[in-house]
Short mmCIF file of C-alpha atoms and ligand atoms in Angstrom, two decimals:
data_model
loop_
_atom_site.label_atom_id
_atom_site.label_comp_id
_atom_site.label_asym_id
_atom_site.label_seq_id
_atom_site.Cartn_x
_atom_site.Cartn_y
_atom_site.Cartn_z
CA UNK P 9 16.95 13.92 83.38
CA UNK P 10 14.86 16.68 81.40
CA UNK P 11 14.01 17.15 77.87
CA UNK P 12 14.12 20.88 78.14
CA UNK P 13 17.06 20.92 75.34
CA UNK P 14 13.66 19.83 73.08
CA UNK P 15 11.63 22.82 74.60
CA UNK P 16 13.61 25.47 73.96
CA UNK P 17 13.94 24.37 70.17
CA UNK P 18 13.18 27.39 67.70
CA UNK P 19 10.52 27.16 65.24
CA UNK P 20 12.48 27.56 62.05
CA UNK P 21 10.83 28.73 58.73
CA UNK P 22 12.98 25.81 57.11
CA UNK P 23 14.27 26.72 53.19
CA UNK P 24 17.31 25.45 53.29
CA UNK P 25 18.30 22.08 50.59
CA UNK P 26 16.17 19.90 52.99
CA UNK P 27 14.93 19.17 55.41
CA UNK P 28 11.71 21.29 54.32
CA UNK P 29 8.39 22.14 56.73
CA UNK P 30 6.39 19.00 58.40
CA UNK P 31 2.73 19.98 58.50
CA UNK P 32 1.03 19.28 61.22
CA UNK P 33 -1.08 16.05 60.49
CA UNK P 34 2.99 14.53 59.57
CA UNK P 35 3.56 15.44 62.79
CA UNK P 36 0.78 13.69 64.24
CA UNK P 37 0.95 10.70 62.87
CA UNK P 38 4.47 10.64 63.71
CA UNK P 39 3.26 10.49 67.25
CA UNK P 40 1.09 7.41 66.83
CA UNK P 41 1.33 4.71 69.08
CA UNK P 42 3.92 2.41 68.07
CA UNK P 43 2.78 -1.07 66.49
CA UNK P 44 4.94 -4.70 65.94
CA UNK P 45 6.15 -4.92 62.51
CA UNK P 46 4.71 -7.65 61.71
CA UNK P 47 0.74 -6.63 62.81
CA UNK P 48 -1.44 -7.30 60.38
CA UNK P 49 -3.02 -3.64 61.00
CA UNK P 50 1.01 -2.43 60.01
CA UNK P 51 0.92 -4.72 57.17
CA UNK P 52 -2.03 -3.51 55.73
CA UNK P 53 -0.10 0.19 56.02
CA UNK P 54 2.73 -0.85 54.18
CA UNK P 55 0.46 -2.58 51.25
CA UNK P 56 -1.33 1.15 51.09
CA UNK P 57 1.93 3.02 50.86
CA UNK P 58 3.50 0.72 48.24
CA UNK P 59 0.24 1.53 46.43
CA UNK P 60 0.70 5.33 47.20
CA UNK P 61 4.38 5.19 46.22
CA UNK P 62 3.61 3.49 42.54
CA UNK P 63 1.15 6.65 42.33
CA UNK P 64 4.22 9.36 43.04
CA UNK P 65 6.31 7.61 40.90
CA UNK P 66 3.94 7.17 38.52
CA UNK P 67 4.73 3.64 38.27
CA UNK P 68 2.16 1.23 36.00
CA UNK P 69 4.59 -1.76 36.85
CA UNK P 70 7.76 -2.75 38.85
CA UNK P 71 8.33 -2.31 42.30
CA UNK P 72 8.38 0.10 45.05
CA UNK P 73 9.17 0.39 48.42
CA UNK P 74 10.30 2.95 51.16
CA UNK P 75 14.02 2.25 52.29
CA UNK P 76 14.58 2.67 55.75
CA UNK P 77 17.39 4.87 55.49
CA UNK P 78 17.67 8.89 54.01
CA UNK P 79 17.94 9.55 50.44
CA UNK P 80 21.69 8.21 50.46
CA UNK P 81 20.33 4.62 50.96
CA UNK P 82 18.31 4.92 48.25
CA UNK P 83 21.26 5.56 46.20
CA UNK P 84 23.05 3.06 47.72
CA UNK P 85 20.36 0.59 47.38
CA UNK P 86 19.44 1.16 43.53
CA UNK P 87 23.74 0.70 43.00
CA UNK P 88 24.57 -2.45 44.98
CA UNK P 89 21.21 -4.72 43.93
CA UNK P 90 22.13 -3.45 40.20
CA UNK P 91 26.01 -3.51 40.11
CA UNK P 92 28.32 -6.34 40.49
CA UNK P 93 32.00 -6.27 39.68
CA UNK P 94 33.34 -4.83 35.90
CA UNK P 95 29.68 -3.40 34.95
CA UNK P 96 29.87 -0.71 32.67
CA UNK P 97 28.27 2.27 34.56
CA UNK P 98 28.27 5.48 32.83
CA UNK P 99 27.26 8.34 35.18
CA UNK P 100 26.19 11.83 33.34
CA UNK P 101 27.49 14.48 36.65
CA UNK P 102 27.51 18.08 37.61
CA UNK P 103 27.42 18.11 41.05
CA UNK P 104 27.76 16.79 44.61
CA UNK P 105 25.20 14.28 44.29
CA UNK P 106 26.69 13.18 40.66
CA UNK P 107 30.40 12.92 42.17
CA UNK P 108 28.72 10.44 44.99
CA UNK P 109 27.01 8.28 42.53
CA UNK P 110 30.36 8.08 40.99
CA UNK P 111 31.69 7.19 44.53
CA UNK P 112 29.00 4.94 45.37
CA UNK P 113 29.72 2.91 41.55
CA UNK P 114 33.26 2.83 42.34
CA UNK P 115 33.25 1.09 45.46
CA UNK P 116 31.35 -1.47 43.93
CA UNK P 117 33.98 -2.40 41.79
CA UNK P 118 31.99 -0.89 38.55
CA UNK P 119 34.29 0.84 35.90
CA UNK P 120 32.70 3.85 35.89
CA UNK P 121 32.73 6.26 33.18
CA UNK P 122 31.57 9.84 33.54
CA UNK P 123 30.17 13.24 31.30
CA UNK P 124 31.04 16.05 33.10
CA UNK P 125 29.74 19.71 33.22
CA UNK P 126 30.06 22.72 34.72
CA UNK P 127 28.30 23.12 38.27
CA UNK P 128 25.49 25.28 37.46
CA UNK P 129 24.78 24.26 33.97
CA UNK P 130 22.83 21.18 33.07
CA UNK P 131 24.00 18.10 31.24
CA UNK P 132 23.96 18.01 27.34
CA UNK P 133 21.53 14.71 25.74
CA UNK P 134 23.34 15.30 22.72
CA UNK P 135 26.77 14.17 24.20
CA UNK P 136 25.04 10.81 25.62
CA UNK P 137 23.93 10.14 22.03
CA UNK P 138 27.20 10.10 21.42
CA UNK P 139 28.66 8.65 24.23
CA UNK P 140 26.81 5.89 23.26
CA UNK P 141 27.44 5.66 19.97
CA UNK P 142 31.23 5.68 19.99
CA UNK P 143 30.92 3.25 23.07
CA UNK P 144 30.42 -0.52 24.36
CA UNK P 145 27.58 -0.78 25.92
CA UNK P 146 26.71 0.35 29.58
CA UNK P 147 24.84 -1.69 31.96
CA UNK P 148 23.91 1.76 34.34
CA UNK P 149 23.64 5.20 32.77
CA UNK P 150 22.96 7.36 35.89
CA UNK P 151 22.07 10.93 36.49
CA UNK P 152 20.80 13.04 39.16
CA UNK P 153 16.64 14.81 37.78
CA UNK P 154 16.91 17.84 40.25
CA UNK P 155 20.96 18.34 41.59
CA UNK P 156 20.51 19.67 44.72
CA UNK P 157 24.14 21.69 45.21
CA UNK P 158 23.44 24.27 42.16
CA UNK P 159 19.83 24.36 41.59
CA UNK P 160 20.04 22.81 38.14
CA UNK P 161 16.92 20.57 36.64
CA UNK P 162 18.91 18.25 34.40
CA UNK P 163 17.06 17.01 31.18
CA UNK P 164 15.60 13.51 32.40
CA UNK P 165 12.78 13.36 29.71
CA UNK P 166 15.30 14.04 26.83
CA UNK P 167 18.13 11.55 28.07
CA UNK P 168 14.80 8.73 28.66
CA UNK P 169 14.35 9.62 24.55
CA UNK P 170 17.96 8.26 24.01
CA UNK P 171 18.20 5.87 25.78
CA UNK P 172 14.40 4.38 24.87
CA UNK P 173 16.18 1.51 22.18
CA UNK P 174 19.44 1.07 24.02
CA UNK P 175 19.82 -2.06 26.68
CA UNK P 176 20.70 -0.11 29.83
CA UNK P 177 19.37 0.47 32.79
CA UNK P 178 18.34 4.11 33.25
CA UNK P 179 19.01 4.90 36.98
CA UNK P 180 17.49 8.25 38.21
CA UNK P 181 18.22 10.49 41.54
CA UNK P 182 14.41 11.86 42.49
CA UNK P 183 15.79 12.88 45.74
CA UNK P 184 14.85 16.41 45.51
CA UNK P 185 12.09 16.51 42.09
CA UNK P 186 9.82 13.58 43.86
CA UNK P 187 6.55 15.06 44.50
CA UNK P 188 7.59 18.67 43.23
CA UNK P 189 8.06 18.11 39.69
CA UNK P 190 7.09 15.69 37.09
CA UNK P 191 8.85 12.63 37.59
CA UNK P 192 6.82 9.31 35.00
CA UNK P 193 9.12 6.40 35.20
CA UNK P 194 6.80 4.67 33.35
CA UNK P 195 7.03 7.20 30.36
CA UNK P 196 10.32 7.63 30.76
CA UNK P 197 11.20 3.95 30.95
CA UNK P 198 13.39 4.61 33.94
CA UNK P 199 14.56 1.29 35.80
CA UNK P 200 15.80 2.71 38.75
CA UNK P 201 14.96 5.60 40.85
CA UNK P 202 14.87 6.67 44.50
CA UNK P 203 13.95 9.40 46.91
CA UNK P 204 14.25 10.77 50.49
CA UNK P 205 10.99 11.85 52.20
CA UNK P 206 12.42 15.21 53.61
CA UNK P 207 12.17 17.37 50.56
CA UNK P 208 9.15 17.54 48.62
CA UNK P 209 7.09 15.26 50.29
CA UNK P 210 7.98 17.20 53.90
CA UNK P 211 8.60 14.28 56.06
CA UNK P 212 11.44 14.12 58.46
CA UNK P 213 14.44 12.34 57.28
CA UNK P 214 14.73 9.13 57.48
CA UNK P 215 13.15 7.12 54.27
CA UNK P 216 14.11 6.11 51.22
CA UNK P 217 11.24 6.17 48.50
CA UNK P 218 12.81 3.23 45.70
CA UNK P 219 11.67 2.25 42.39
CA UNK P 220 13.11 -0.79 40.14
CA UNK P 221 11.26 -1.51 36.70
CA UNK P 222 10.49 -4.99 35.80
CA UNK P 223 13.70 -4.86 33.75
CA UNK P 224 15.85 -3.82 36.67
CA UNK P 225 14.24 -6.83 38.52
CA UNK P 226 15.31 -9.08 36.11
CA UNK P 227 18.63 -7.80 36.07
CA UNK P 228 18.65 -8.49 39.71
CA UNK P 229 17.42 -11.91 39.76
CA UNK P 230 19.58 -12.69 37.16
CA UNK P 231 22.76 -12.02 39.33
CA UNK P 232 25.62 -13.68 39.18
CA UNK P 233 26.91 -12.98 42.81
CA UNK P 234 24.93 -12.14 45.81
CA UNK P 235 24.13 -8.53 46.21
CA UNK P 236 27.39 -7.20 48.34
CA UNK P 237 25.04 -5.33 51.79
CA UNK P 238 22.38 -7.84 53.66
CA UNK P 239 20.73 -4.73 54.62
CA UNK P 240 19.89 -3.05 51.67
CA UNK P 241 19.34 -6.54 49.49
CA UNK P 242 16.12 -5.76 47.58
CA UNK P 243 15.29 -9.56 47.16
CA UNK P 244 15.54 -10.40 50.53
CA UNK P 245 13.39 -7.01 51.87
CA UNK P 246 10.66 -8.68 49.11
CA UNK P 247 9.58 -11.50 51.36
CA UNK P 248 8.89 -8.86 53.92
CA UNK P 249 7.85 -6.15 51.80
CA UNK P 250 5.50 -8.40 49.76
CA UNK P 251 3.29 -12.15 49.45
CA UNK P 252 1.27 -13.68 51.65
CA UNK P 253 3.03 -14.72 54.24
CA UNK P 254 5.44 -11.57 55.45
CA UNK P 255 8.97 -12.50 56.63
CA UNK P 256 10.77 -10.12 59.01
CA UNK P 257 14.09 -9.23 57.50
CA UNK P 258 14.88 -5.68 59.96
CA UNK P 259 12.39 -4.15 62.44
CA UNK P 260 10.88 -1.57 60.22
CA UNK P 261 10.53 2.45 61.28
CA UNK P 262 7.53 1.98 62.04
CA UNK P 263 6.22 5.79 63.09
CA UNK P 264 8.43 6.96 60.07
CA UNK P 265 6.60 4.92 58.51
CA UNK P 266 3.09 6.52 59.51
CA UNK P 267 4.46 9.94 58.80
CA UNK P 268 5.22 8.75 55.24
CA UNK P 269 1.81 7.65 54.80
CA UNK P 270 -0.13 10.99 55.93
CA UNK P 271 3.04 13.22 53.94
CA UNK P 272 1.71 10.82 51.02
CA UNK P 273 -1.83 11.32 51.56
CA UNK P 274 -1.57 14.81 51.67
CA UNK P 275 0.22 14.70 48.18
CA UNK P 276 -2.02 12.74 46.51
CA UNK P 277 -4.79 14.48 48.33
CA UNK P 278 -3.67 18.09 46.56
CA UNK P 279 -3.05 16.27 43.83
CA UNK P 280 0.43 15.58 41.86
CA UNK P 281 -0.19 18.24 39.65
CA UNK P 282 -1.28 21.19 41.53
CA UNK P 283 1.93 20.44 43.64
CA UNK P 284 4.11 20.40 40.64
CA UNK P 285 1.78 24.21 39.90
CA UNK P 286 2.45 25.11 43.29
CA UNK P 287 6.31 24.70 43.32
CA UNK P 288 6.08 27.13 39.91
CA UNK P 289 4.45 29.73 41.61
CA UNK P 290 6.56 29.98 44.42
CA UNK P 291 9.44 29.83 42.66
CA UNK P 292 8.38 32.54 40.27
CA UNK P 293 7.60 34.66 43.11
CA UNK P 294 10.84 34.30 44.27
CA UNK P 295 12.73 35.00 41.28
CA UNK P 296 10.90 38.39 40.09
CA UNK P 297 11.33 39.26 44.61
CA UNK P 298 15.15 38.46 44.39
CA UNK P 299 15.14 40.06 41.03
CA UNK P 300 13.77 43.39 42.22
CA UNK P 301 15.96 44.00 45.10
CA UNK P 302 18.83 42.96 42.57
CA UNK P 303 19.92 39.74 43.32
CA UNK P 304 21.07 37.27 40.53
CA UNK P 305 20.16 33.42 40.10
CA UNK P 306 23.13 31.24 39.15
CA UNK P 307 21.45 29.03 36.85
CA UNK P 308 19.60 29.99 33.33
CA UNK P 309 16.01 30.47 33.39
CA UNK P 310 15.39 27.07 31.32
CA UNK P 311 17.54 25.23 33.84
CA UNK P 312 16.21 26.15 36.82
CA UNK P 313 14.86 23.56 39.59
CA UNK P 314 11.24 25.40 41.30
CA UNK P 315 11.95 23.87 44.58
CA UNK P 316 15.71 24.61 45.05
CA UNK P 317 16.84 28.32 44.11
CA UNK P 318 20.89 28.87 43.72
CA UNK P 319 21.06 32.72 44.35
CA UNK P 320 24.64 34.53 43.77
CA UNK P 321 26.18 35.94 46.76
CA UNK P 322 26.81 39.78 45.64
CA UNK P 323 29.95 41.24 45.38
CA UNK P 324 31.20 42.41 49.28
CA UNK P 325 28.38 40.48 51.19
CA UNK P 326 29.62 38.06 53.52
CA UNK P 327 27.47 34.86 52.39
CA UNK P 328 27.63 32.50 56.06
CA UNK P 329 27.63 36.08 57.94
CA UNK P 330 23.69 36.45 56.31
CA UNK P 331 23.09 33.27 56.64
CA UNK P 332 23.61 33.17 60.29
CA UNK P 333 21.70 36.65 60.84
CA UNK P 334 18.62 35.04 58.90
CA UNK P 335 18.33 32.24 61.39
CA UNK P 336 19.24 34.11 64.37
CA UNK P 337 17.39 37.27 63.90
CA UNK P 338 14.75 36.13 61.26
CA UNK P 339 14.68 32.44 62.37
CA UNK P 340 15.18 31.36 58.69
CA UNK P 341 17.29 28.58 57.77
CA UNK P 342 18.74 29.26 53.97
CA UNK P 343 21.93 26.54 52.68
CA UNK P 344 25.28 27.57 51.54
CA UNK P 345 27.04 26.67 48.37
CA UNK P 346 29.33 23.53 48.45
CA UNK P 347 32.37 22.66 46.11
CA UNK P 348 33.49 25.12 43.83
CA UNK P 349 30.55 27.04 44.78
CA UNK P 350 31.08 27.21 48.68
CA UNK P 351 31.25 31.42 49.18
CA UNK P 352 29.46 31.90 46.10
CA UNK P 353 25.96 31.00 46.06
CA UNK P 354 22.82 30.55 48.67
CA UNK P 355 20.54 27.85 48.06
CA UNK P 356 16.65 28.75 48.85
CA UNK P 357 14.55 25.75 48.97
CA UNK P 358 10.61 25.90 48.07
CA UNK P 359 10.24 22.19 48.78
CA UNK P 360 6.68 20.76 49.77
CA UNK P 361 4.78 22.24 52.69
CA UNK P 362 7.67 25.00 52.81
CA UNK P 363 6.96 26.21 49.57
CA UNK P 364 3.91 28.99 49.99
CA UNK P 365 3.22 32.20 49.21
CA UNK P 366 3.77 33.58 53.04
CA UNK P 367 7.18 31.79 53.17
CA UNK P 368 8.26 33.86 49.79
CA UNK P 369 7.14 37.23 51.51
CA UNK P 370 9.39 35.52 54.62
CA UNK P 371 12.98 35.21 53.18
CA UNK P 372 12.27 37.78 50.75
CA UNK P 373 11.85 40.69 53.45
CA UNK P 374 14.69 39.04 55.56
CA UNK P 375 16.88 39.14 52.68
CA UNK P 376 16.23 42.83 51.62
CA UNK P 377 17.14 43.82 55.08
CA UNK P 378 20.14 41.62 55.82
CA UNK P 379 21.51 42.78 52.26
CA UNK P 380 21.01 46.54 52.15
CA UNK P 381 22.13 46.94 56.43
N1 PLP I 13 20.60 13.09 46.05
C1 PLP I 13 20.22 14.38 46.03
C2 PLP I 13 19.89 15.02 44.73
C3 PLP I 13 20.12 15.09 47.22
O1 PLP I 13 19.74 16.37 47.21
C4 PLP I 13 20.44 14.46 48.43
C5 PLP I 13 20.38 15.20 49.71
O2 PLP I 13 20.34 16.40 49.75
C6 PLP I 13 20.83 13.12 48.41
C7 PLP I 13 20.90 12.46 47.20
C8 PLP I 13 21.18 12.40 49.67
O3 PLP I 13 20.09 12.37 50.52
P1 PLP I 13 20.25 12.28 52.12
O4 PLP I 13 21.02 13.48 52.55
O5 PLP I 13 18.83 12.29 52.56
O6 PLP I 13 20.95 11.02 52.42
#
């Protein structure tokens, strides 16, 4: 046996959708030896990033906890501990990661309404003051903050300002704006929100960042039937999670869990705001690099997520066939468009560590060359 498939790995300059760059002290602590999950040293860890966690999400109340699982089981998680059979679940989509909330509801027996719009253009607050108006009431309105497949920041402060005096439970995707944008759940009054810790806060994959408000607690205690996965059951990951006396529900990731902790520090440690600056910058220096060697960005200036750039294939330019001559020749990895816009669009991420001045210069020079040759 030999490990030399790991040896002759390439260092990729990673700006694809996610993952994004580990720095170096992630990487580290990644590396640290291995303790039980239920050592009171580990236990003292978890209290501290439950702590950091409430700080990211801004939280002043509720809970939080990292899922072990990728972003997915954060969706997953906030759905199934919220939903039970013949909820009214409103989702407000334009997307891949809107159509699998809608998946994720519907499997759970929800009757799930939707708003739809076009991929590549945000959604529209005034049509969920409507929606609501003309409607019985929802139990879930969902959306996704930064969507991922077309680059578009939806409006999650506006849609929090609707749905401030209305009983549901605002459920929020911060897969992809966590740590790179503002994201307040308390001054949004979101209930439910969740996160992966390979975008913006440039861990490996592997976590699931979750938030539930004191209201969305409620709403779970107050359940009528148990929560339909044992693994993902919020109440029952609380006696480990939480209290005096810790109770082991599944054998935690525990080194994920120490590279969460030092990709948190180093967050908090810049500081949530100078990240949030930092994303800009890059992204502005990417637009006005793209824009002077003529290439076009699918989504409107206001709409635009910093972190994850949808850039429009020109005309005769064979999108995968760049692609692959950026990671072979430049050893850049960029992501393709999916649905409608599979062909037509390349998605440049600028999340967390990845998202520098240097890296700009990077995939900016790479692309001039692979375009104009
Ligand atoms: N939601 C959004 C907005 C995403 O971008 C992603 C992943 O790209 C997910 C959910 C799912 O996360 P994961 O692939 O980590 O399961």
């Amino acid at each position: 046996m030999s490990t030399e498939l790991l040896h002759d790995l390439d260092e990729v300059l990673l700006m694809g959708p996610g993952p994004s760059m580990v720095p170096e002290s992630v990487l580290k602590a990644l590396a640290t030896p291995t303790l039980g999950h239920l050592d009171p040293q580990f236990i003292e860890l978890m209290d501290e990033i439950q702590s950091m966690l409430r700080d990211l999400f801004r939280a002043e109340s509720g809970l939080c906890l990292p899922l072990s699982g990728t972003g997915s089981a954060g969706m997953e998680a906030t759905f199934v501990n919220l939903i039970e059979p013949g909820d009214r679940v409103l989702i407000l989509k334009n997307g891949v990661f809107g159509n699998r909330m809608e998946d994720v509801a519907g499997r759970l027996q929800a009757e799930v309404e939707t708003l739809d719009y076009e991929w590549g253009t945000p959604v529209v607050p005034q049509d969920l003051r409507e929606k609501l108006a003309s409607s019985a009431p929802y139990k879930i309105v969902a959306m996704v903050h930064a969507e991922t497949s077309t680059g578009v920041a939806n409006p999650a402060e506006e849609v929090a300002e609707i749905l401030r005096d209305n009983p549901a439970l605002y459920l929020l995707d911060c897969v992809t704006s966590l740590g790179g944008m503002n994201v307040d759940v308390t001054e949004w009054g979101v209930d439910a929100a969740y996160s992966g810790t390979q975008k913006c806060l440039s861990c490996p994959p592997g976590l699931a960042p979750v938030f539930f408000s004191d209201k969305a607690v409620d709403a779970l205690r107050s359940r009528q039937s148990k929560v339909p996965n044992w693994y993902l059951d919020v109440t029952m990951l609380l006696s480990y999670w939480s209290g005096e006396k810790r109770v082991y529900h599944h054998t935690a990731p525990i080194n994920m869990l120490y590279g969460l902790y030092a990709a948190l520090d180093l967050v908090l440690t810049e500081g949530l705001d100078a990240s949030f600056a930092r994303h800009r910058a890059a992204h502005r220096q990417l637009v006005n690099g793209l824009d002077a060697i003529d290439l076009q960005m699918l989504v409107e200036e206001k709409s635009r997520l910093p972190m994850l750039n949808a850039v429009v294939v020109p005309e005769g330019i064979d999108e995968a066939a760049l692609r692959k001559r950026l990671r072979q020749e430049f050893l850049i990895e960029i992501g393709a468009g999916l649905g409608p816009l599979a062909g037509k669009i390349w998605r440049i991420g600028l999340m967390g560590h990845t998202a520098n001045p240097e890296n700009v210069d990077r995939v900016l020079e790479a692309l001039e060359k692979s375009v104009s040759e």
